PDB file of C-alpha atoms in Angstrom:
ATOM      1  CA  MET A1401     109.986 -91.013  39.655  1.00 82.00           C
ATOM      2  CA  ASP A1402     111.381 -90.673  43.181  1.00 84.00           C
ATOM      3  CA  GLU A1403     110.574 -94.337  43.885  1.00 91.00           C
ATOM      4  CA  ALA A1404     112.521 -95.438  40.792  1.00 91.00           C
ATOM      5  CA  LEU A1405     115.531 -93.351  41.866  1.00 92.00           C
ATOM      6  CA  LEU A1406     115.340 -94.680  45.431  1.00 92.00           C
ATOM      7  CA  ALA A1407     115.036 -98.271  44.180  1.00 93.00           C
ATOM      8  CA  VAL A1408     118.357 -97.912  42.350  1.00 93.00           C
ATOM      9  CA  LEU A1409     120.020 -96.448  45.450  1.00 93.00           C
ATOM     10  CA  ARG A1410     118.553 -99.115  47.760  1.00 93.00           C
ATOM     11  CA  ALA A1411     119.803-101.901  45.511  1.00 93.00           C
ATOM     12  CA  ASN A1412     123.388-101.056  46.559  1.00 90.00           C
ATOM     13  CA  PRO A1413     123.278 -98.708  49.594  1.00 86.00           C
ATOM     14  CA  SER A1414     127.025 -98.204  49.992  1.00 82.00           C
ATOM     15  CA  ARG A1415     127.632 -97.239  46.356  1.00 89.00           C
ATOM     16  CA  THR A1416     127.603 -93.698  44.979  1.00 90.00           C
ATOM     17  CA  TYR A1417     126.142 -92.857  41.566  1.00 93.00           C
ATOM     18  CA  SER A1418     126.718 -89.912  39.264  1.00 92.00           C
ATOM     19  CA  MET A1419     123.524 -88.226  38.117  1.00 91.00           C
ATOM     20  CA  PRO A1420     123.660 -89.545  34.521  1.00 92.00           C
ATOM     21  CA  GLU A1421     124.300 -93.081  35.756  1.00 94.00           C
ATOM     22  CA  LEU A1422     121.493 -92.849  38.311  1.00 93.00           C
ATOM     23  CA  LEU A1423     119.015 -91.540  35.726  1.00 92.00           C
ATOM     24  CA  LYS A1424     119.996 -94.249  33.261  1.00 94.00           C
ATOM     25  CA  ARG A1425     119.604 -97.059  35.808  1.00 94.00           C
ATOM     26  CA  ALA A1426     116.245 -95.646  36.959  1.00 93.00           C
ATOM     27  CA  GLU A1427     115.206 -95.490  33.285  1.00 93.00           C
ATOM     28  CA  VAL A1428     114.329 -91.793  33.490  1.00 91.00           C
ATOM     29  CA  PRO A1429     113.890 -90.303  29.985  1.00 91.00           C
ATOM     30  CA  THR A1430     116.263 -87.498  29.001  1.00 87.00           C
ATOM     31  CA  LYS A1431     113.312 -85.104  28.710  1.00 91.00           C
ATOM     32  CA  LYS A1432     112.595 -85.541  32.427  1.00 91.00           C
ATOM     33  CA  SER A1433     116.152 -84.984  33.657  1.00 89.00           C
ATOM     34  CA  LYS A1434     115.336 -81.491  34.926  1.00 91.00           C
ATOM     35  CA  GLU A1435     112.447 -82.866  36.957  1.00 93.00           C
ATOM     36  CA  ALA A1436     114.697 -85.665  38.254  1.00 91.00           C
ATOM     37  CA  LYS A1437     117.238 -83.056  39.423  1.00 91.00           C
ATOM     38  CA  SER A1438     114.604 -81.325  41.534  1.00 92.00           C
ATOM     39  CA  VAL A1439     113.436 -84.676  42.945  1.00 92.00           C
ATOM     40  CA  LEU A1440     117.026 -85.514  43.936  1.00 91.00           C
ATOM     41  CA  LYS A1441     117.473 -82.064  45.496  1.00 90.00           C
ATOM     42  CA  GLU A1442     114.314 -82.528  47.575  1.00 91.00           C
ATOM     43  CA  LEU A1443     115.413 -86.014  48.714  1.00 90.00           C
ATOM     44  CA  VAL A1444     118.750 -84.528  49.829  1.00 88.00           C
ATOM     45  CA  ARG A1445     116.945 -81.771  51.788  1.00 87.00           C
ATOM     46  CA  LYS A1446     114.806 -84.380  53.542  1.00 87.00           C
ATOM     47  CA  GLY A1447     117.920 -86.392  54.466  1.00 85.00           C
ATOM     48  CA  VAL A1448     116.832 -89.501  52.551  1.00 90.00           C
ATOM     49  CA  ILE A1449     119.894 -89.410  50.281  1.00 90.00           C
ATOM     50  CA  GLU A1450     123.301 -87.684  50.401  1.00 88.00           C
ATOM     51  CA  ARG A1451     125.021 -85.621  47.752  1.00 87.00           C
ATOM     52  CA  GLU A1452     128.774 -86.026  47.754  1.00 83.00           C
ATOM     53  CA  HIS A1453     131.584 -84.242  45.931  1.00 77.00           C
ATOM     54  CA  GLY A1454     131.381 -84.509  42.168  1.00 77.00           C
ATOM     55  CA  ARG A1455     127.577 -84.542  42.236  1.00 84.00           C
ATOM     56  CA  ARG A1456     127.448 -88.150  43.277  1.00 90.00           C
ATOM     57  CA  TYR A1457     124.445 -89.487  45.180  1.00 91.00           C
ATOM     58  CA  ARG A1458     124.051 -92.288  47.696  1.00 90.00           C
ATOM     59  CA  LEU A1459     121.492 -93.535  50.183  1.00 90.00           C
ATOM     60  CA  SER A1460     121.672 -91.614  53.462  1.00 88.00           C
ATOM     61  CA  ARG A1461     123.981 -92.945  56.162  1.00 85.00           C
ATOM     62  CA  ALA A1462     122.144 -90.946  58.864  1.00 86.00           C
ATOM     63  CA  ASP A1463     122.055 -92.656  62.261  1.00 86.00           C
ATOM     64  CA  SER A1464     124.813 -95.087  61.321  1.00 88.00           C
ATOM     65  CA  VAL A1465     127.951 -95.301  63.473  1.00 91.00           C
ATOM     66  CA  VAL A1466     131.385 -95.010  61.847  1.00 90.00           C
ATOM     67  CA  GLU A1467     134.933 -95.294  63.205  1.00 92.00           C
ATOM     68  CA  GLY A1468     137.919 -93.558  61.707  1.00 92.00           C
ATOM     69  CA  THR A1469     140.792 -91.110  62.017  1.00 93.00           C
ATOM     70  CA  VAL A1470     140.413 -87.365  62.535  1.00 93.00           C
ATOM     71  CA  GLN A1471     142.045 -85.042  59.991  1.00 92.00           C
ATOM     72  CA  VAL A1472     142.055 -81.293  59.414  1.00 91.00           C
ATOM     73  CA  ASP A1473     142.078 -79.803  55.920  1.00 90.00           C
ATOM     74  CA  GLN A1474     143.866 -76.635  54.756  1.00 89.00           C
ATOM     75  CA  ARG A1475     140.874 -74.452  55.674  1.00 90.00           C
ATOM     76  CA  GLY A1476     140.820 -75.790  59.241  1.00 89.00           C
ATOM     77  CA  VAL A1477     137.705 -77.925  58.758  1.00 91.00           C
ATOM     78  CA  VAL A1478     137.801 -81.080  60.919  1.00 93.00           C
ATOM     79  CA  TYR A1479     136.858 -84.376  59.251  1.00 92.00           C
ATOM     80  CA  LEU A1480     136.647 -88.023  60.175  1.00 92.00           C
ATOM     81  CA  VAL A1481     138.113 -90.328  57.535  1.00 91.00           C
ATOM     82  CA  PRO A1482     136.266 -93.649  57.961  1.00 89.00           C
ATOM     83  CA  ASP A1483     138.204 -96.887  58.155  1.00 86.00           C
ATOM     84  CA  ALA A1484     137.812 -98.769  54.886  1.00 74.00           C
ATOM     85  CA  HIS A1485     139.551-101.136  52.590  1.00 55.00           C
ATOM     86  CA  LYS A1486     142.472 -99.633  50.677  1.00 56.00           C
ATOM     87  CA  LYS A1487     140.814-100.276  47.315  1.00 55.00           C
ATOM     88  CA  LYS A1488     137.598 -98.516  48.300  1.00 64.00           C
ATOM     89  CA  ALA A1489     137.293 -94.730  47.946  1.00 67.00           C
ATOM     90  CA  VAL A1490     136.072 -93.135  51.160  1.00 74.00           C
ATOM     91  CA  THR A1491     134.326 -89.795  51.607  1.00 80.00           C
ATOM     92  CA  PRO A1492     135.424 -87.903  54.742  1.00 87.00           C
ATOM     93  CA  ILE A1493     132.648 -86.844  57.147  1.00 89.00           C
ATOM     94  CA  GLU A1494     132.748 -83.286  58.470  1.00 90.00           C
ATOM     95  CA  LEU A1495     132.381 -83.106  62.249  1.00 93.00           C
ATOM     96  CA  LEU A1496     129.908 -80.783  63.970  1.00 91.00           C
ATOM     97  CA  ALA A1497     131.609 -77.569  65.151  1.00 89.00           C
ATOM     98  CA  GLU A1498     131.057 -78.293  68.854  1.00 90.00           C
ATOM     99  CA  ASP A1499     132.631 -81.743  68.475  1.00 88.00           C
ATOM    100  CA  ALA A1500     135.544 -80.558  66.354  1.00 87.00           C
ATOM    101  CA  GLU A1501     137.005 -78.780  69.388  1.00 87.00           C
ATOM    102  CA  ARG A1502     137.188 -82.035  71.384  1.00 89.00           C
ATOM    103  CA  VAL A1503     139.601 -83.874  69.079  1.00 91.00           C
ATOM    104  CA  GLU A1504     143.062 -83.439  67.641  1.00 90.00           C
ATOM    105  CA  PRO A1505     144.375 -84.531  64.227  1.00 91.00           C
ATOM    106  CA  SER A1506     145.233 -88.258  64.112  1.00 90.00           C
ATOM    107  CA  ASP A1507     142.849 -89.127  66.984  1.00 91.00           C
ATOM    108  CA  ARG A1508     140.670 -92.170  66.441  1.00 93.00           C
ATOM    109  CA  ALA A1509     136.977 -91.630  67.089  1.00 93.00           C
ATOM    110  CA  ARG A1510     133.553 -93.206  66.744  1.00 94.00           C
ATOM    111  CA  VAL A1511     130.858 -90.884  65.340  1.00 94.00           C
ATOM    112  CA  ARG A1512     127.149 -91.087  64.623  1.00 93.00           C
ATOM    113  CA  ILE A1513     126.156 -89.537  61.318  1.00 91.00           C
ATOM    114  CA  VAL A1514     123.439 -86.903  61.716  1.00 90.00           C
ATOM    115  CA  VAL A1515     121.559 -84.721  59.238  1.00 83.00           C
ATOM    116  CA  HIS A1516     121.891 -81.064  60.148  1.00 79.00           C
ATOM    117  CA  GLY A1517     120.740 -77.793  58.617  1.00 75.00           C
ATOM    118  CA  ARG A1518     118.339 -76.745  55.898  1.00 72.00           C
ATOM    119  CA  ARG A1519     120.198 -78.404  53.079  1.00 75.00           C
ATOM    120  CA  GLY A1520     120.256 -81.823  54.717  1.00 76.00           C
ATOM    121  CA  LYS A1521     124.048 -81.978  55.019  1.00 82.00           C
ATOM    122  CA  HIS A1522     125.465 -84.974  56.889  1.00 86.00           C
ATOM    123  CA  TYR A1523     127.842 -84.375  59.800  1.00 90.00           C
ATOM    124  CA  GLY A1524     129.570 -86.573  62.333  1.00 91.00           C
ATOM    125  CA  LYS A1525     128.653 -86.266  66.024  1.00 93.00           C
ATOM    126  CA  ILE A1526     131.318 -87.781  68.277  1.00 92.00           C
ATOM    127  CA  GLU A1527     130.097 -90.631  70.438  1.00 93.00           C
ATOM    128  CA  GLU A1528     133.496 -91.714  71.736  1.00 91.00           C
ATOM    129  CA  ILE A1529     137.153 -90.803  71.320  1.00 91.00           C
ATOM    130  CA  LEU A1530     138.868 -94.156  70.938  1.00 90.00           C
ATOM    131  CA  ALA A1531     142.516 -93.022  71.071  1.00 86.00           C
ATOM    132  CA  HIS A1532     144.280 -89.701  71.505  1.00 81.00           C
ATOM    133  CA  GLU A1533     147.483 -89.266  69.567  1.00 70.00           C
ATOM    134  CA  GLU A1534     150.334 -88.813  72.045  1.00 67.00           C
ATOM    135  CA  GLU A1535     151.946 -85.390  72.101  1.00 60.00           C
ATOM    136  CA  ARG A1536     155.334 -85.409  70.481  1.00 52.00           C
ATOM    137  CA  PRO A1537     158.090 -82.917  71.159  1.00 52.00           C
ATOM    138  CA  VAL A1538     158.210 -80.166  68.590  1.00 55.00           C
ATOM    139  CA  SER A1539     161.608 -79.266  67.248  1.00 52.00           C
ATOM    140  CA  TYR A1540     162.613 -75.699  66.435  1.00 52.00           C
ATOM    141  CA  THR A1541     165.726 -74.528  64.676  1.00 54.00           C
ATOM    142  CA  HIS A1542     167.017 -71.062  65.564  1.00 52.00           C
ATOM    143  CA  LEU A1543     169.338 -69.487  63.039  1.00 51.00           C
ATOM    144  CA  ARG A1544     171.674 -66.710  64.055  1.00 53.00           C
ATOM    145  CA  ALA A1545     174.384 -64.931  62.141  1.00 53.00           C
ATOM    146  CA  HIS A1546     176.997 -67.698  62.403  1.00 52.00           C
ATOM    147  CA  GLU A1547     175.429 -70.581  64.354  1.00 52.00           C
ATOM    148  CA  THR A1548     172.644 -73.139  64.260  1.00 49.00           C
ATOM    149  CA  ARG A1549     170.970 -74.248  67.463  1.00 49.00           C
ATOM    150  CA  HIS A1550     168.509 -77.095  67.787  1.00 50.00           C
ATOM    151  CA  ASP A1551     166.129 -77.035  70.755  1.00 45.00           C
ATOM    152  CA  LEU A1552     163.435 -79.444  71.811  1.00 44.00           C
ATOM    153  CA  VAL A1553     160.373 -77.897  73.339  1.00 44.00           C
TER     154      VAL A1553
END
């Protein structure tokens, strides 16, 4: 069964598949969907495939090099958003903690995708920082009882 699932993923390595779509294309009977789930889980743990948001699966991108822009989400997690065509949906790659401290939001970087941890999660390891975003002056507005003052720091 794992070979049938991998054959579907290898046919189009850059595409992601939902579980029902993957099972249908691999011609896995509905009765064996529970078994297929465990096979997929094991392949993710081994780093052969990736599981993305929305329970979508794709062939592993481990050891590939990707360029993109660094962004930080609301929780403070640092990601690299790969360069891609505007029509194509792109999944951000979380950076390793030790590398996240080296970059600032909006920097451009080149990362190597590595599999890390027990669950086989994919992270980005920085190979090179291509461009640092220039520091811009921050503007503060101080309000007092009857005046407004605008300072540049």
